[in-house]
GROMACS .gro file of C-alpha atoms in nm:
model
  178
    1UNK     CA    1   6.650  -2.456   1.686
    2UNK     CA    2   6.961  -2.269   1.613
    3UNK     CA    3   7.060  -2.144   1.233
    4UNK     CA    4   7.450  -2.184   1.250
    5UNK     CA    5   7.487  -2.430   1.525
    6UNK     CA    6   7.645  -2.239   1.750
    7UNK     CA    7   7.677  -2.244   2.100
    8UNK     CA    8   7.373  -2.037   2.330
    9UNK     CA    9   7.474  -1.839   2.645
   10UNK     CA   10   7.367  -2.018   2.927
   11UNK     CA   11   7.148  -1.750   3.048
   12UNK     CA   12   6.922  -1.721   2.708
   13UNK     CA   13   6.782  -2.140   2.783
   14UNK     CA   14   6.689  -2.025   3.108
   15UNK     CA   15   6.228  -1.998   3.097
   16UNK     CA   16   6.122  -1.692   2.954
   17UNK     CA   17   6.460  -1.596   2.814
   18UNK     CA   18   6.442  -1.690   2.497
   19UNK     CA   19   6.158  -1.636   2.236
   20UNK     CA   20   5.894  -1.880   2.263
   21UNK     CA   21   5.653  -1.988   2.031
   22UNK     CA   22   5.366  -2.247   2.003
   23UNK     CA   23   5.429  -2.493   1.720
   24UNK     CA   24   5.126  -2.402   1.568
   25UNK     CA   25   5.225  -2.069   1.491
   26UNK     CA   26   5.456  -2.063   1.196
   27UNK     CA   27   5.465  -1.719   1.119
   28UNK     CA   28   5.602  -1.625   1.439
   29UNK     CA   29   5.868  -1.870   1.443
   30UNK     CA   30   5.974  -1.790   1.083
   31UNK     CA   31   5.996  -1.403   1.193
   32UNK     CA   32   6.173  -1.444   1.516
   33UNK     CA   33   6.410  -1.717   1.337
   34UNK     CA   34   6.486  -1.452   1.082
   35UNK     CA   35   6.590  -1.190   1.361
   36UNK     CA   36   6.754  -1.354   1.591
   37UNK     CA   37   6.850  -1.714   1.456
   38UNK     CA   38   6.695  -1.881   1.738
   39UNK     CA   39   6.366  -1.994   1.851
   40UNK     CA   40   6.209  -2.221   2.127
   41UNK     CA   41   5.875  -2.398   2.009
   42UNK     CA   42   5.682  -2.534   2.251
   43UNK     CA   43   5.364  -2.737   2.241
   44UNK     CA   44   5.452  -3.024   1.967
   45UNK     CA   45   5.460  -3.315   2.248
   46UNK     CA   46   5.231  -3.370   2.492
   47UNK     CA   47   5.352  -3.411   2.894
   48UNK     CA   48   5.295  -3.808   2.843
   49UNK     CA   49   5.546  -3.813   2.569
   50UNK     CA   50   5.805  -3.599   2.668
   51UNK     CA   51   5.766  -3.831   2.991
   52UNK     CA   52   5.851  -4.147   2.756
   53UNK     CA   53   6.142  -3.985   2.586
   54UNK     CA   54   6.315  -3.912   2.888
   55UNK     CA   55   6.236  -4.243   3.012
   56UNK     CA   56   6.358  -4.380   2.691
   57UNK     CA   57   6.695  -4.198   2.712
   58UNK     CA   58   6.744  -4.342   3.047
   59UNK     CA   59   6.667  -4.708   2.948
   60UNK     CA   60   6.907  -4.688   2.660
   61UNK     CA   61   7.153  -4.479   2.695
   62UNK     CA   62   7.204  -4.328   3.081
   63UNK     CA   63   7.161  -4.678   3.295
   64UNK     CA   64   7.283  -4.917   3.001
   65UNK     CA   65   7.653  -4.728   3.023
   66UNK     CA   66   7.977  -4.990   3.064
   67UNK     CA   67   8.056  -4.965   3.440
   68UNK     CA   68   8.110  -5.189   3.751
   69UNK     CA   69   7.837  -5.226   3.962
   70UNK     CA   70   8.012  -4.962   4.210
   71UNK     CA   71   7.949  -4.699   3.972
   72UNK     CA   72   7.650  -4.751   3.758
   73UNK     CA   73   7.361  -4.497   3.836
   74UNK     CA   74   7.093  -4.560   4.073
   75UNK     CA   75   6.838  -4.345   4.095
   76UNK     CA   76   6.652  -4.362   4.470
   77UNK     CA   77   6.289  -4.310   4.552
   78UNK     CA   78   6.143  -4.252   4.862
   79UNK     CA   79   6.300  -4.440   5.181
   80UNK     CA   80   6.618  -4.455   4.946
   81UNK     CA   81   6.482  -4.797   4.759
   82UNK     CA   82   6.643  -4.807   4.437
   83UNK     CA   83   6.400  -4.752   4.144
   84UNK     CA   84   6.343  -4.985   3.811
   85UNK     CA   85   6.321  -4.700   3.465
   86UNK     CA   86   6.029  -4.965   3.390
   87UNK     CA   87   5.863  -5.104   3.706
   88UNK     CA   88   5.854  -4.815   3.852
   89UNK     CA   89   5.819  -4.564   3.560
   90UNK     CA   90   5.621  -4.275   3.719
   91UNK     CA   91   5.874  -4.254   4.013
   92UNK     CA   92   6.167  -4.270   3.858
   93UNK     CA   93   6.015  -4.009   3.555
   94UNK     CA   94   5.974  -3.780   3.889
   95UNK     CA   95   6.310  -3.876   4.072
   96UNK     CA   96   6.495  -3.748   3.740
   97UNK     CA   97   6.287  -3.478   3.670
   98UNK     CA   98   6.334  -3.316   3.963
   99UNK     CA   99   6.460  -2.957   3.982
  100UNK     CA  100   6.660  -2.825   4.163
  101UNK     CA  101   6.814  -3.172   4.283
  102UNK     CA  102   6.922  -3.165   4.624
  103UNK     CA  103   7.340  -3.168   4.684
  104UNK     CA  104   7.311  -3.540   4.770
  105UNK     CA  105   7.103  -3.665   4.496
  106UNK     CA  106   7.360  -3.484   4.242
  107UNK     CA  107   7.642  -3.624   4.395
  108UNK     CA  108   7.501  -3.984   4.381
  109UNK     CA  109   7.437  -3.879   4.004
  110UNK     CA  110   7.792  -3.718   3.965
  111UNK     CA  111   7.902  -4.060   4.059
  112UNK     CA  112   7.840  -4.263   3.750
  113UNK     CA  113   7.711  -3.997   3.524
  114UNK     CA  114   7.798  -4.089   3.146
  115UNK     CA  115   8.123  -4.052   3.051
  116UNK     CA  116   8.035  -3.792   2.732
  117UNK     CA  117   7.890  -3.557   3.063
  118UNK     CA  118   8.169  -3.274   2.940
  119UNK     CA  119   7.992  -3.182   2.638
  120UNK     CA  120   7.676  -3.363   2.695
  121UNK     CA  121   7.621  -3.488   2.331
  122UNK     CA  122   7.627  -3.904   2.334
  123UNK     CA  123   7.810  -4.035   2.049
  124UNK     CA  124   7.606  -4.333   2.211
  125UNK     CA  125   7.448  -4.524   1.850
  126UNK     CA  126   7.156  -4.647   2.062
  127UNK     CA  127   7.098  -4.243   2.083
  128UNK     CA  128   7.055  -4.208   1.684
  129UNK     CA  129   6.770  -4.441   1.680
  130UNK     CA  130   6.622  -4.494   1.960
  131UNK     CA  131   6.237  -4.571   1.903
  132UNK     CA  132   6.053  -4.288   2.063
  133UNK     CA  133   6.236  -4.034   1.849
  134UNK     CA  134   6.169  -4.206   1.491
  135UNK     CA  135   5.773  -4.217   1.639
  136UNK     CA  136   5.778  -3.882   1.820
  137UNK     CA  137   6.042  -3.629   1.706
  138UNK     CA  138   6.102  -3.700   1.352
  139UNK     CA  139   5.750  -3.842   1.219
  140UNK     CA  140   5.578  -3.511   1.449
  141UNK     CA  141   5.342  -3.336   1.174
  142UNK     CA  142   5.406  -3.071   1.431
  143UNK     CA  143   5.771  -3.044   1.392
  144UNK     CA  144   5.789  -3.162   1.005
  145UNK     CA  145   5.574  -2.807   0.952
  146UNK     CA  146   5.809  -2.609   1.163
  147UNK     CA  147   6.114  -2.736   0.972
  148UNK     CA  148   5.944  -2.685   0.664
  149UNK     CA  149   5.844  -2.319   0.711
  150UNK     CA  150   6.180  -2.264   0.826
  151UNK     CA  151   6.362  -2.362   0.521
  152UNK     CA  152   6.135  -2.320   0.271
  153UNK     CA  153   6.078  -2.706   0.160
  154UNK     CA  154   5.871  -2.971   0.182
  155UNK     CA  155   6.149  -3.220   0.092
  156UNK     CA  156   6.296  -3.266   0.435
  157UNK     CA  157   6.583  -3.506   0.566
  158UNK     CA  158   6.713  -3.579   0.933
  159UNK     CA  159   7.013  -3.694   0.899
  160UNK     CA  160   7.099  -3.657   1.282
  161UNK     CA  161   6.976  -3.679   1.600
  162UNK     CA  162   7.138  -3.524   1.921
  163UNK     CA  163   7.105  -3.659   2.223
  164UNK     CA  164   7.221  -3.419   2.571
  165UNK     CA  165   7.206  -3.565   2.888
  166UNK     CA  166   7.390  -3.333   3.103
  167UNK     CA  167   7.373  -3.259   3.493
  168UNK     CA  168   7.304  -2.923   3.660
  169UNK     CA  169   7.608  -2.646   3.592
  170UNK     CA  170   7.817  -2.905   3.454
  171UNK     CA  171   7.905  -2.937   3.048
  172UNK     CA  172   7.941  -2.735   2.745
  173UNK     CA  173   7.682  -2.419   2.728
  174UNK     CA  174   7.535  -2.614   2.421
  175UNK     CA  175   7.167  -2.660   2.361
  176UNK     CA  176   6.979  -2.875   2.123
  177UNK     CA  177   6.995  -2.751   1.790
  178UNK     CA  178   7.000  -2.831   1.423
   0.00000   0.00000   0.00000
């Protein structure tokens, strides 16, 4: 989370970089967000559902985008078979979480990558209500206490939802923030 919302150098959302804290510790996120403005919590999803929010933004956003065949997104498995985001949803999960992607695979993703890849932040609707986040992100007791230590209130409202989907080195040095 950011205070101002503000852009962050590219090297501070490298791991390690910036100051991390578990969810459940609320005093050390409201310190380091009082002296620095910025704070990475970790440990309010588990692996499973960060796994089904990236597989959600895929479904809804990334493969439903407006192009001709020619250029809509295909993301290969092994042999180069074209995967399904829902048949075959622990392959694909691992095709697009892969990191570093190899020069090839980027290029094939360069190819139809959304067209809000500049910035990175979908003006998509389907990405300010897609399902998993109203479940996951917004209703998170873990999240809702983190917000609430932060500003001081128990009386909370989202009012947006940001959605990046960028590719390696390319787009705005912007990172999820409220």
């Amino acid at each position: 989370t950011q205070s101002t919302g503000g852009s962050c150098p590219a090297d501070m959302v490298r791991p390690g970089t910036l100051p991390t804290y578990e969810a459940s510790n609320l005093a050390g996120i409201q310190a380091e967000f009082r002296n620095s403005g910025v704070v990475l919590v970790t440990g309010a999803l588990d692996q499973a559902t960060c796994g089904e929010l990236i597989l959600e933004q895929w479904k809804q956003i990334l493969l439903k985008q407006p192009y001709t065949e020619q250029y809509k997104l295909k993301v290969k498995g092994a042999g180069g078979r074209v995967l399904d985001a829902s048949q075959d949803a622990e392959h694909f999960l691992a095709a697009v979480s892969k990191f570093p992607l190899s020069p090839a695979e980027l290029r094939n993703l360069e190819e139809g990558w959304c067209l809000h890849r500049g910035f990175g932040a979908c003006c998509d609707p389907a990405a300010f209500h897609l399902a998993g986040v109203w479940s996951h992100v917004r209703q998170n007791p873990a999240l809702y206490q983190v917000a609430s230590r932060l500003l001081g209130r128990r009386d909370l409202w989202v009012d947006i939802n940001r959605s990046i989907q960028k590719l390696p080195k390319q787009g705005a040095n912007e990172f999820l923030h409220w």
